[in-house]
Coordinates of C-alpha atoms in Angstrom, one line a residue:
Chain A
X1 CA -9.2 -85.4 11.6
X2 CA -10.6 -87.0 14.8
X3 CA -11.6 -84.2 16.8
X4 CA -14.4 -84.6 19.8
X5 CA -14.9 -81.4 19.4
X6 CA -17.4 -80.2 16.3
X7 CA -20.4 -78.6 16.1
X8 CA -21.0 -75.0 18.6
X9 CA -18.6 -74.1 21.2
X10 CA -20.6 -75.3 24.0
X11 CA -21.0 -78.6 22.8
X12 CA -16.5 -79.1 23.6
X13 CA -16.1 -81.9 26.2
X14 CA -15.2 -80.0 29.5
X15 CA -12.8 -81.8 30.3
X16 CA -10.4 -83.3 27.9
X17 CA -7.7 -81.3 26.2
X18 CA -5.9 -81.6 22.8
X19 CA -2.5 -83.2 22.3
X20 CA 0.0 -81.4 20.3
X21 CA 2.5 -83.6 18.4
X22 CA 5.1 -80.9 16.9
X23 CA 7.5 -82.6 14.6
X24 CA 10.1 -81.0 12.8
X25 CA 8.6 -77.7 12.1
X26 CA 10.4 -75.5 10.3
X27 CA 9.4 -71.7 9.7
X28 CA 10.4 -69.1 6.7
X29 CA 9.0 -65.7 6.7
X30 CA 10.2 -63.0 4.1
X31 CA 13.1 -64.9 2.8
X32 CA 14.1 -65.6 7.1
X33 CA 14.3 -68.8 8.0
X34 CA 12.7 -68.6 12.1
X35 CA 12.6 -71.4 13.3
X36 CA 14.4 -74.8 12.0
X37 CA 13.7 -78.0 13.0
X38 CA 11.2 -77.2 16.2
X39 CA 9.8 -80.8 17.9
X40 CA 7.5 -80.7 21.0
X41 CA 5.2 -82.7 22.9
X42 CA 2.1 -82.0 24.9
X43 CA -0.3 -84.6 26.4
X44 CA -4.0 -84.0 25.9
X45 CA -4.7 -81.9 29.1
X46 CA -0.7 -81.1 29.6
X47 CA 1.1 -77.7 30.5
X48 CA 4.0 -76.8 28.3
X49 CA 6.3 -74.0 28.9
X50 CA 8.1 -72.2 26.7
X51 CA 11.0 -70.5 27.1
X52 CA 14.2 -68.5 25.4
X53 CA 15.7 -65.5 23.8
X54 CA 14.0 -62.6 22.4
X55 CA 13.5 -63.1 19.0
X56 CA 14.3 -66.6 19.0
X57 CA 10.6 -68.3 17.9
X58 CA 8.9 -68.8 20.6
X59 CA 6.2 -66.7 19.6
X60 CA 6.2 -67.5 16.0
X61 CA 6.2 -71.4 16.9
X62 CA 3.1 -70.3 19.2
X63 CA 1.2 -68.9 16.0
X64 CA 2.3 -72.0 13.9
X65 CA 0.6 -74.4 16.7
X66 CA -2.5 -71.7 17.0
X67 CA -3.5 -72.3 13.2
X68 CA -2.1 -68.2 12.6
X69 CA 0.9 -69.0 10.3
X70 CA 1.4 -72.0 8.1
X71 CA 4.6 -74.0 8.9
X72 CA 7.1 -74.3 6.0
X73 CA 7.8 -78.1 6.6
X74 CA 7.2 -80.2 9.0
X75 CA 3.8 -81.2 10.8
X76 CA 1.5 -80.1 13.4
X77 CA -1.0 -83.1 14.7
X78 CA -3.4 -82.8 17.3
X79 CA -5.0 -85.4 19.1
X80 CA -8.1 -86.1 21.3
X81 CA -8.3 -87.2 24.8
X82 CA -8.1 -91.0 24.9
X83 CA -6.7 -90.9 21.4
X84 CA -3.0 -90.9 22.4
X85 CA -2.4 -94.3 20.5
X86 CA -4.4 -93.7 17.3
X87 CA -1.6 -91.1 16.1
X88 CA -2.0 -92.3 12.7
X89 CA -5.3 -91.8 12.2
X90 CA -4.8 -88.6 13.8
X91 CA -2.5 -87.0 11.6
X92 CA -3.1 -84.7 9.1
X93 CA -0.9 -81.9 6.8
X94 CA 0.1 -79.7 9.3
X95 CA -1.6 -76.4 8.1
X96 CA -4.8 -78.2 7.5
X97 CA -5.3 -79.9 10.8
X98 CA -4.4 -76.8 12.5
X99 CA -7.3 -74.4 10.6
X100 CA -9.2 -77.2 11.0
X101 CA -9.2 -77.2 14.8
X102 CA -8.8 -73.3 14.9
X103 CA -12.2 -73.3 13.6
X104 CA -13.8 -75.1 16.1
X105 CA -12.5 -72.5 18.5
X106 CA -11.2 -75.1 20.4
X107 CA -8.3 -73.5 20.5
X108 CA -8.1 -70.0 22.5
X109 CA -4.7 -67.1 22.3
X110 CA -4.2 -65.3 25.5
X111 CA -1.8 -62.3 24.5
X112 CA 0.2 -60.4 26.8
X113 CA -1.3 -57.0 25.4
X114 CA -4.6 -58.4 26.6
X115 CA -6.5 -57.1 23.1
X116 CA -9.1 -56.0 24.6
X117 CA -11.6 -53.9 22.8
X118 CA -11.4 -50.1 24.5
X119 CA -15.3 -49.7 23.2
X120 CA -16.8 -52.7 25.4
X121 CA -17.5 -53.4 28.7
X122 CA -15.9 -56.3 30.6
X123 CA -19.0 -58.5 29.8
X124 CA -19.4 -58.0 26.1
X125 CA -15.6 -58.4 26.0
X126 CA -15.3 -61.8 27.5
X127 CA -18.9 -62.2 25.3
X128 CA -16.6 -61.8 22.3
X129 CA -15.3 -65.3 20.9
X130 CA -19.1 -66.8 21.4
X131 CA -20.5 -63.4 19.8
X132 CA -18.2 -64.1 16.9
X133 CA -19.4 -67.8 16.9
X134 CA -23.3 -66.9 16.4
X135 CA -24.0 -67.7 19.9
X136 CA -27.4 -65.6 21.3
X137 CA -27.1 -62.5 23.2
X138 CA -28.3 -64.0 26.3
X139 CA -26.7 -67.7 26.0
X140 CA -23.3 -65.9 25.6
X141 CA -24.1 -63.2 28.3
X142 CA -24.6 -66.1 30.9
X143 CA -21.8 -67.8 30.0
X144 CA -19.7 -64.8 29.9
X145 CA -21.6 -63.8 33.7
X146 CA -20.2 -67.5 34.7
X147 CA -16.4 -67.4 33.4
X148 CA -16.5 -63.9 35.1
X149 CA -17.4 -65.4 38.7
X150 CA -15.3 -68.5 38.5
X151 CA -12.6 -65.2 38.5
X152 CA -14.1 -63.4 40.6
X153 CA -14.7 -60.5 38.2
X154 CA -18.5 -60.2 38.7
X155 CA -18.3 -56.8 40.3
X156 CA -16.7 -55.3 36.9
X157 CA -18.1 -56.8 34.4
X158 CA -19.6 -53.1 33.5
X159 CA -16.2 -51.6 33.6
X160 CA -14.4 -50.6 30.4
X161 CA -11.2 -51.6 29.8
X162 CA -9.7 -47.8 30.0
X163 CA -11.1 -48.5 34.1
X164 CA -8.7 -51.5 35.2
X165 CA -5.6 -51.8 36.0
X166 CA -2.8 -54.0 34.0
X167 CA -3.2 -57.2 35.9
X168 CA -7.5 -56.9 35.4
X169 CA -7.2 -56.8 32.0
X170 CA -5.2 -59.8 32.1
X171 CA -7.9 -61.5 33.9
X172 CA -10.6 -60.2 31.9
X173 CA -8.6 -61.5 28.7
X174 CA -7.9 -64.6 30.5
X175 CA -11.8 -64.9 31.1
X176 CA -12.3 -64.1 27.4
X177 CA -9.5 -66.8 26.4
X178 CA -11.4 -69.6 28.8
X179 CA -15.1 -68.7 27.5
X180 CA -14.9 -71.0 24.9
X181 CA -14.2 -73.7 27.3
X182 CA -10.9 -74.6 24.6
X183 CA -9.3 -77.7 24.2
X184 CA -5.7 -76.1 23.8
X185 CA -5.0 -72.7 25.6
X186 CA -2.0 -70.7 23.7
X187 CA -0.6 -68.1 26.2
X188 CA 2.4 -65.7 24.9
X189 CA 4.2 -64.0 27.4
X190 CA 0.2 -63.3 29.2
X191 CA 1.9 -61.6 32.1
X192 CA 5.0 -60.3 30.6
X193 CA 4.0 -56.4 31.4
X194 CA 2.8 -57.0 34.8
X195 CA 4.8 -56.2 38.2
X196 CA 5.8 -59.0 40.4
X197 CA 3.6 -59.2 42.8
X198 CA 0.0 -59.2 40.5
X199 CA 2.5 -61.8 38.3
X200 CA 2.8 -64.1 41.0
X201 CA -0.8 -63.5 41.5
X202 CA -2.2 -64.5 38.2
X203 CA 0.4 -67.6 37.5
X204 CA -1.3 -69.1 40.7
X205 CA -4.8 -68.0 38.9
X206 CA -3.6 -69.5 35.8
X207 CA -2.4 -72.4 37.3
X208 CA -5.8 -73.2 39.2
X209 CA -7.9 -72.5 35.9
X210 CA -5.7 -75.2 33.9
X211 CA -6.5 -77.5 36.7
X212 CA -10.3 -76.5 36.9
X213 CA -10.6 -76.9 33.0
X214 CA -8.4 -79.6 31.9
X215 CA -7.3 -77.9 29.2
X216 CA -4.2 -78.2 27.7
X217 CA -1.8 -75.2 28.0
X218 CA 1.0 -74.3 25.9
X219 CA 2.9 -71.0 27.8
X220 CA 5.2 -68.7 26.5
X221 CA 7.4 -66.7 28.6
X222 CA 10.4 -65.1 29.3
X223 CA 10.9 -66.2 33.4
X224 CA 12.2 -69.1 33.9
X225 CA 10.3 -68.9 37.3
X226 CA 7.0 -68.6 36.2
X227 CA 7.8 -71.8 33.6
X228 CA 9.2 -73.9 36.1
X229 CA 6.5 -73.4 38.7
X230 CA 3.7 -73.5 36.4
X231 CA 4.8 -76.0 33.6
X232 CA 4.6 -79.9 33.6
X233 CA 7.5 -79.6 30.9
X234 CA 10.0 -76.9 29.7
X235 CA 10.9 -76.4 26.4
X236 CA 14.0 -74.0 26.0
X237 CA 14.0 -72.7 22.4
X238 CA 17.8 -71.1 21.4
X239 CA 19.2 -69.7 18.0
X240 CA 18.7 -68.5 15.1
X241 CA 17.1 -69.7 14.1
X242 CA 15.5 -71.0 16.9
X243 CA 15.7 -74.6 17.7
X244 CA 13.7 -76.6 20.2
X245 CA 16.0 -78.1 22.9
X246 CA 15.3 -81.3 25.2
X247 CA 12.5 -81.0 27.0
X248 CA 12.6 -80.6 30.9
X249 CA 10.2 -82.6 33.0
X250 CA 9.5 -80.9 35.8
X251 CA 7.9 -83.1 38.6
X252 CA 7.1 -80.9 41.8
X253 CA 4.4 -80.5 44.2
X254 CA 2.7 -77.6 43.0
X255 CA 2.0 -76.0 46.5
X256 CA 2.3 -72.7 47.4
X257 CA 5.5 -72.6 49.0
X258 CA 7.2 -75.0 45.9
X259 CA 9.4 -71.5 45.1
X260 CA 11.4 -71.9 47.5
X261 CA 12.1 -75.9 47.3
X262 CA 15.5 -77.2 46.3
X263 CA 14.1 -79.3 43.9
X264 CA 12.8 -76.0 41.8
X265 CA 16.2 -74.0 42.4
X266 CA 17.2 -76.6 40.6
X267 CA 15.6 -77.5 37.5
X268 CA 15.7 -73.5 37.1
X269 CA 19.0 -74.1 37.1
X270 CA 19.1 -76.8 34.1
X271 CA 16.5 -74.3 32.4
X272 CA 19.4 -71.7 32.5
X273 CA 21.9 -73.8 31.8
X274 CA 20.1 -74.7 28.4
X275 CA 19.2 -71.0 27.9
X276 CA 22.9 -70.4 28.0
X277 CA 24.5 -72.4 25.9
X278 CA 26.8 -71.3 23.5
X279 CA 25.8 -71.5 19.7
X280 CA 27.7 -74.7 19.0
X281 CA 26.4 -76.4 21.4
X282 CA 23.1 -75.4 20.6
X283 CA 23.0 -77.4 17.9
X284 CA 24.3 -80.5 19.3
X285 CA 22.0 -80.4 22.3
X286 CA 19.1 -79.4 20.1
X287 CA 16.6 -82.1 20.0
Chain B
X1 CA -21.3 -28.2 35.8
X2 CA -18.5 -26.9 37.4
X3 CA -16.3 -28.2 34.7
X4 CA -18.9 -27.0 31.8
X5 CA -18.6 -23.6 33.2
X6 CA -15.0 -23.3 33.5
X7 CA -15.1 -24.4 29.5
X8 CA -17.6 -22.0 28.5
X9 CA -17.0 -19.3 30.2
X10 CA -13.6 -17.9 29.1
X11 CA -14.6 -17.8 25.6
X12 CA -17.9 -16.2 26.4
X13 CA -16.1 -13.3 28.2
X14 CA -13.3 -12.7 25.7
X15 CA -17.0 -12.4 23.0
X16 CA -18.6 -10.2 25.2
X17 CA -15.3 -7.8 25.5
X18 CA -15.0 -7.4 21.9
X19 CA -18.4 -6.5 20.8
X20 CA -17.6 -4.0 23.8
X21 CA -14.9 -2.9 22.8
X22 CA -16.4 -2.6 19.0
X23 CA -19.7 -0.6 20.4
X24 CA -17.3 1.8 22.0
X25 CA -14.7 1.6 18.9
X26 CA -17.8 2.7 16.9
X27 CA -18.9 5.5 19.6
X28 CA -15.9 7.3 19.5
X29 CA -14.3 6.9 15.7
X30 CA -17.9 7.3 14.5
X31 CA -17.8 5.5 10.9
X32 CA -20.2 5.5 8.4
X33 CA -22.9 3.1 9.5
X34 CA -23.1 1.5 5.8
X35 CA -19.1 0.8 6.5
X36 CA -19.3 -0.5 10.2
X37 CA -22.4 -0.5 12.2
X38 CA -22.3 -1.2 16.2
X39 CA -23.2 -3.9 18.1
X40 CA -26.4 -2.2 19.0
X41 CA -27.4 -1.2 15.6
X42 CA -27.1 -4.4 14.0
X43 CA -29.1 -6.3 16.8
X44 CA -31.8 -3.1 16.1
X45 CA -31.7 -4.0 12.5
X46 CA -32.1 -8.3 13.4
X47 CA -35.3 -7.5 15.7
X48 CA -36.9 -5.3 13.4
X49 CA -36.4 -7.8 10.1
X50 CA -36.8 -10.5 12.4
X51 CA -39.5 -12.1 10.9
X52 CA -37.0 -12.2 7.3
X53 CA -33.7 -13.6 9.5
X54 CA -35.6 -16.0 11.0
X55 CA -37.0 -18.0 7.9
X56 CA -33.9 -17.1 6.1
X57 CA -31.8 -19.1 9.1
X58 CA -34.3 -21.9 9.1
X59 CA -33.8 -22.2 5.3
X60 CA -30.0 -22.4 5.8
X61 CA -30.2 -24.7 8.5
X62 CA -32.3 -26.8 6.9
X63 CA -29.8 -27.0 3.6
X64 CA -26.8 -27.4 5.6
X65 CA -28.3 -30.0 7.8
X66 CA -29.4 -32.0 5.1
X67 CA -26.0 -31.4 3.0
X68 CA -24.3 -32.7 6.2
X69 CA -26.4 -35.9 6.8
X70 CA -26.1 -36.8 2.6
X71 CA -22.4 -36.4 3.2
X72 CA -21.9 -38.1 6.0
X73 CA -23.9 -40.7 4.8
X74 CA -22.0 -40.8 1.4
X75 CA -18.9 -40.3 3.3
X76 CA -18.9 -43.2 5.5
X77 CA -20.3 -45.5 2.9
X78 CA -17.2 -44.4 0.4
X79 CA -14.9 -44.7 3.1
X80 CA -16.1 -48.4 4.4
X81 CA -16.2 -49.6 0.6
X82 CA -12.8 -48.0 -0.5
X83 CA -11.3 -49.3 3.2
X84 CA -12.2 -53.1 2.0
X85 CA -10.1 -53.2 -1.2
X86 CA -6.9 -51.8 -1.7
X87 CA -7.7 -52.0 -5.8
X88 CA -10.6 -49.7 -5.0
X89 CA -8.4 -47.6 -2.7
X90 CA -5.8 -47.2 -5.1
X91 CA -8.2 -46.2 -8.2
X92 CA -10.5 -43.7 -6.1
X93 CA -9.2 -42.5 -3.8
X94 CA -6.9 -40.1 -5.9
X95 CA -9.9 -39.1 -7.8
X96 CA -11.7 -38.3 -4.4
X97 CA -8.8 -35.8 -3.7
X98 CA -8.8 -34.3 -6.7
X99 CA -12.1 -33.9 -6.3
X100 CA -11.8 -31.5 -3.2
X101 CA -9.5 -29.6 -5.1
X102 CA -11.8 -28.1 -7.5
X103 CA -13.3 -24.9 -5.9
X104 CA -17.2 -25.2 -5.2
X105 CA -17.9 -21.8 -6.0
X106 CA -16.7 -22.4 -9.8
X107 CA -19.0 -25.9 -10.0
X108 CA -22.0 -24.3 -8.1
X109 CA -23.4 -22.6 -11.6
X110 CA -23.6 -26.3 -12.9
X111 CA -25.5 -27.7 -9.8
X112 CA -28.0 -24.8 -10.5
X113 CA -28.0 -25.7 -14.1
X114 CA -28.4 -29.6 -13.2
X115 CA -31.0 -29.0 -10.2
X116 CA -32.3 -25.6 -10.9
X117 CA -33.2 -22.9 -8.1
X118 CA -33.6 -23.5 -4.9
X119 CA -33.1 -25.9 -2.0
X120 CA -31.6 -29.1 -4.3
X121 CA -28.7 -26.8 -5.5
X122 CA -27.5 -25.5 -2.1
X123 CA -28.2 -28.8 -0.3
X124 CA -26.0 -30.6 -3.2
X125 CA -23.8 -27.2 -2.9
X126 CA -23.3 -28.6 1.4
X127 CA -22.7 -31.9 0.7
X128 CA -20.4 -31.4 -1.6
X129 CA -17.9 -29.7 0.7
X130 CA -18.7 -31.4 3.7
X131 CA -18.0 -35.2 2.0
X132 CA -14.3 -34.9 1.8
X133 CA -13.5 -34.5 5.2
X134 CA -15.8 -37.4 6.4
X135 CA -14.6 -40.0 3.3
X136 CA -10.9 -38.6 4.1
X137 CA -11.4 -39.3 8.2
X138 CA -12.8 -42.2 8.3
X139 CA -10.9 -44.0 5.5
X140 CA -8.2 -43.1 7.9
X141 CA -9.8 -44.4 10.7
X142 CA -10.6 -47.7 9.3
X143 CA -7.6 -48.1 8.2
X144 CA -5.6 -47.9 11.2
X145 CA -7.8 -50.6 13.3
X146 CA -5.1 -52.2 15.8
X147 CA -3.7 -55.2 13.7
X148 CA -3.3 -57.4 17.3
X149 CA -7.5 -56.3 17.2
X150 CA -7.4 -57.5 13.0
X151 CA -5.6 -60.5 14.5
X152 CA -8.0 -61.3 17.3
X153 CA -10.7 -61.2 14.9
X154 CA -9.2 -63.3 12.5
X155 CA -8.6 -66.4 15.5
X156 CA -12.2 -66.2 15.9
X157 CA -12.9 -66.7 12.3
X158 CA -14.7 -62.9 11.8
X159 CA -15.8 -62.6 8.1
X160 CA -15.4 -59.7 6.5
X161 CA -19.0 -57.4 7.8
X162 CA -18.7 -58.6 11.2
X163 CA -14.9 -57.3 11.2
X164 CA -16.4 -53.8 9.9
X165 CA -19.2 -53.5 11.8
X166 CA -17.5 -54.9 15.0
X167 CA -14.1 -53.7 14.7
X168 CA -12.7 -51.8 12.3
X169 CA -16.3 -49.3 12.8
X170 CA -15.7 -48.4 16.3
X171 CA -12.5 -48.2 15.8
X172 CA -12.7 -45.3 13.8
X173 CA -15.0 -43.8 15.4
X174 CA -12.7 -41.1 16.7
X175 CA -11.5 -40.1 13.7
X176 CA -14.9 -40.7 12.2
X177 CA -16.1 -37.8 14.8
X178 CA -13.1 -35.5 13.4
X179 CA -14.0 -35.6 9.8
X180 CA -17.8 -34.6 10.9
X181 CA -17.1 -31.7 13.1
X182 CA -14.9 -30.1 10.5
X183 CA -18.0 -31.2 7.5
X184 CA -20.2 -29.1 10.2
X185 CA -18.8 -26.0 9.7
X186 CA -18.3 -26.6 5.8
X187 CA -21.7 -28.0 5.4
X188 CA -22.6 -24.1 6.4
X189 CA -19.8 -22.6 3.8
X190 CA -21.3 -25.0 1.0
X191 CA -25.0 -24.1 1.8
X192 CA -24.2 -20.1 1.8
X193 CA -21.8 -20.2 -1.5
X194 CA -24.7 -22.2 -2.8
X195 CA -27.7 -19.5 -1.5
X196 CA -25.3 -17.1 -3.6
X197 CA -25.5 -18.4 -7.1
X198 CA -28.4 -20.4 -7.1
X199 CA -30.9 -18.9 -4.3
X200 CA -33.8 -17.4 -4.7
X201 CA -35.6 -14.1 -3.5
X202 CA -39.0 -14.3 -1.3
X203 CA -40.4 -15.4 1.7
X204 CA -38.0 -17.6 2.6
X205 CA -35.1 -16.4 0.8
X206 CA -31.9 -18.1 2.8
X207 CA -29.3 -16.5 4.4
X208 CA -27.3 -16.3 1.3
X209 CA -29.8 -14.0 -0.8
X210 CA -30.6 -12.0 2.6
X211 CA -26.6 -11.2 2.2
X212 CA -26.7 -10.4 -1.3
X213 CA -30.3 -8.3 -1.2
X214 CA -28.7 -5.9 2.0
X215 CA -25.0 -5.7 0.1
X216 CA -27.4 -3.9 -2.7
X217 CA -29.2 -1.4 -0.9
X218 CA -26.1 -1.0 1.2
X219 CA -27.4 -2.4 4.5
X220 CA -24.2 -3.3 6.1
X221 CA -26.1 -3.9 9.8
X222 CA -28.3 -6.6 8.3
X223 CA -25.5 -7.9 6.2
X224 CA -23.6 -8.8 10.0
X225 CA -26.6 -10.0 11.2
X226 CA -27.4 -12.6 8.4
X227 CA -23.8 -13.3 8.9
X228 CA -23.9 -13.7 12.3
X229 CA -26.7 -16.3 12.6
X230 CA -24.6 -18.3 9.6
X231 CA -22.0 -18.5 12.0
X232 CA -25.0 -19.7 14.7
X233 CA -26.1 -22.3 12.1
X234 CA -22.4 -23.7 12.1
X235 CA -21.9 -23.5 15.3
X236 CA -25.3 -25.1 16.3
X237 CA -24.6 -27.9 13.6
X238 CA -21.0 -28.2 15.4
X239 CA -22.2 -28.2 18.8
X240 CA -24.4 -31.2 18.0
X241 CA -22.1 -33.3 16.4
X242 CA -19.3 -32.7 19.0
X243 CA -22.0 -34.1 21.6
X244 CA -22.6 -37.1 19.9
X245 CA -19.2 -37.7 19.4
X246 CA -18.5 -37.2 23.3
X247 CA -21.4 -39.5 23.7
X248 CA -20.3 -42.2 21.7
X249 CA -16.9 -41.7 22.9
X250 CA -17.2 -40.8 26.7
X251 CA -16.8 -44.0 28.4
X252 CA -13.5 -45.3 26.2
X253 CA -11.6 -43.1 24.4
X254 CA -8.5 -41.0 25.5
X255 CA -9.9 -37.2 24.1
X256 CA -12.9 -37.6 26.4
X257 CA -11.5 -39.7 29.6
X258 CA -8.2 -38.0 30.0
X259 CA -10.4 -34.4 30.9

């Protein structure tokens, strides 16, 4: 696999993030078939929303992209910046080229529980992922000291977890998600648990770190909101099992008032729409 | 200090009520002093064989101190090997329980025959009893490490040490503190039940034999004050490991943040 990225963490071109080619993935666990027939599309550096039912493989199609679960059929390919047209010599078996890239770290989860560990601080938290890689105590500190400023999260980075409130710990996971500086950021349902205001909040965060980073995002979520505003395309996934519908482009300004635009009222509304299909339709819309 | 005080202090008054109410029980019923001394008479009876409680108490301490490090060592070693395997788990671990179930003071005779007189037998007597509740605790422990934590550690490519030492370790570390403040007070159990079969008489005779010797010659007061400072050597050995436990727990964990 052609991947810029080998070698230690710190060495992963800043900017430049991975491409995700999905193509009919399909997912059995226990005997269950999850998700059937799931294609997506992400441009190296792209932000990718997706969105649907409880239940209906978002999350699982999250883990199969991460490198976590091995699809049942189908393929998984990543590409490079400036790599888009060398597909072919890109591709690999979908559960290989995944681990592969997974072990580069160059690709980081953000989960909505946060997963922080209760026994460190802030610092040795967001430390965690370069600890893990064999990077020094005082390389991984400063880098860890640096993702935490960018955030503004200097002042706590000797505060335990038990100490922050909800949206914090998001940022400190956030922080611990970014310290990698990964190629492809997986974020499932990062601020499902928080109240409005703080979600607002740390979408506009969010949205501002993807910028700063280049990294590509793939988002899970329930709001069709937070998709819309955030995501450069929405993916509605329906059924089960859950099937990947045709992806919504969503070209708006992304300024701060872009909530209240016409233009977003209404590709929410065509995200809705798909979200409430019913089951035979599904599967004649489905991609 | 505040806050110590208001923990201390209720159970130090109720203490001091009772040995009143047992110095004036004693006054006024007036039983025989071999079948319940006072207060006063048993703290008579400590100062003047002080010099015999004294190295008697250091003797115990030491046993049970030692009993408790060799099974807490043993303990958390058992526990961390067992935890990696489920094979090991599953063949063990039963044993391990059975194990508990056999009463100590029917195998203490063979520790004496095995390690002979003295300090090996009563220190091998505490460790005994004290191991199961640390192997038990911390298996536990170890085993219940947050599987979104397992998870975490698994998308950073962890290998198997760095998940124990980093995770699944202080993860347990609650339960890990559990299983040694109940091995405290057994550690002390073990170490006396030992004294009794395989101690020895002298100089430093421990706590055990100082028992045994002033049942014989029907000194009850000296028999409640060897038992007393037993209870001390528990208590000291359980005060210390419930203060490293708050320490290592202080700044995280719900038992010690929520007060």
């Amino acid at each position: 696999m052609r991947n810029a990225s080998h070698g230690t963490v710190r060495n992963v071109n800043l900017h430049g993030g991975l491409g995700v080619h999905v193509r009919g993935v399909s997912h059995i666990f226990d005997g269950l078939q999850v998700i059937q027939q799931a294609d997506l599309q992400v441009e190296p550096g792209g932000f990718l929303a997706i969105v649907g039912d409880s239940g209906g493989g978002k999350t699982t199609l999250l883990r199969l992209i991460g490198g976590l679960l091995a699809p049942t059929r189908g393929e998984i390919v990543f590409t490079a910046s400036g790599e888009m047209n060398a597909g072919e010599s890109a591709r690999g078996t979908s559960s290989q080229s995944t681990q592969a890239v997974a072990q580069t770290s160059s690709i980081s989860f953000c989960f909505q529980e946060g997963r922080l560990l209760p026994w460190r601080n802030v610092l040795d938290n967001v430390a965690l992922p370069l600890e893990l890689n064999g990077v020094l105590a005082h390389e991984r500190r400063a880098a860890a000291r640096e993702m935490l400023a960018k955030m503004q999260l200097s002042d706590s980075e000797n505060k335990m977890p038990a100490q922050l409130s909800g949206g914090m710990r998001m940022r400190v996971a956030m922080a611990r998600a970014l310290v990698t500086r990964p190629k492809l950021l997986l974020l499932d349902e990062p601020f499902g648990a928080l109240d409005e205001v703080t979600r607002l909040a740390l979408d506009e965060e969010l949205r501002q770190l993807w910028l700063d980073t280049g990294t590509t995002a793939i988002l899970v979520t329930h709001s069709i909101q937070e998709a819309v505003s955030l995501a450069q395309q929405v993916v509605v996934m329906r059924g089960k099992p859950g099937r990947t519908m045709q992806s919504i482009a969503i070209d708006l300004p992304k300024d701060a008032a872009h909530r209240t635009n016409m233009q977003f009222v209404s590709l929410c509304e065509r995200v809705y729409q798909q979200m409430t299909l019913q089951s035979k339709e599904v599967a004649r819309v489905a991609q | 200090m505040k806050k110590i005080l208001r923990v201390a202090l209720p159970p130090i008054f109720t203490a001091i009520a009772l040995l009143v109410a047992w110095e004036i029980a004693v006054v006024v019923f007036k039983p025989a002093a071999y079948l319940l001394p006072s207060p006063i008479a048993i703290l008579r009876a400590a100062n003047i064989d002080s010099h015999q409680l004294i190295n008697a108490t250091l003797s115990t301490a030491m046993s049970a101190g030692l009993g408790f490090v060799i099974a807490a060592v043993v303990g958390m070693v058992c526990a961390s090997v067992l935890s990696q395997s489920q094979f090991l788990q599953r063949g063990l671990y039963p044993l391990a329980s059975l194990f508990q179930m056999v009463p100590l003071v029917a195998i203490a005779p063979l520790l004496v025959i095995w390690l002979g007189y003295g300090l090996s037998a009563t220190v091998a007597s505490a460790a005994i009893v004290a191991v199961f509740p640390v192997l038990a605790n911390t298996l536990d422990g170890l085993r219940s490490t947050d599987p979104a934590l397992r998870e975490l550690f698994r998308i950073y490519n962890a290998n198997r040490f760095t998940r124990w030492w980093k995770l699944e370790l202080p993860s347990a570390t609650p339960s890990i503190v559990t299983g040694l403040r109940i091995a405290a007070g057994l550690a002390v159990i073990g170490t006396v039940v030992g004294e009794f079969v395989s101690g020895y008489a002298g100089e430093d005779a421990p706590l055990g034999m100082v028992v045994l010797a002033a049942m014989r010659s029907a000194r009850t007061d000296l028999v409640f004050a060897a038992v007393a400072l037993s209870a001390a050597v528990g208590f000291v050995l359980f005060g210390a490991v419930s203060f490293l436990g708050w320490l290592s727990l202080r700044k995280w964990h719900a038992s010690t943040l929520s007060r």
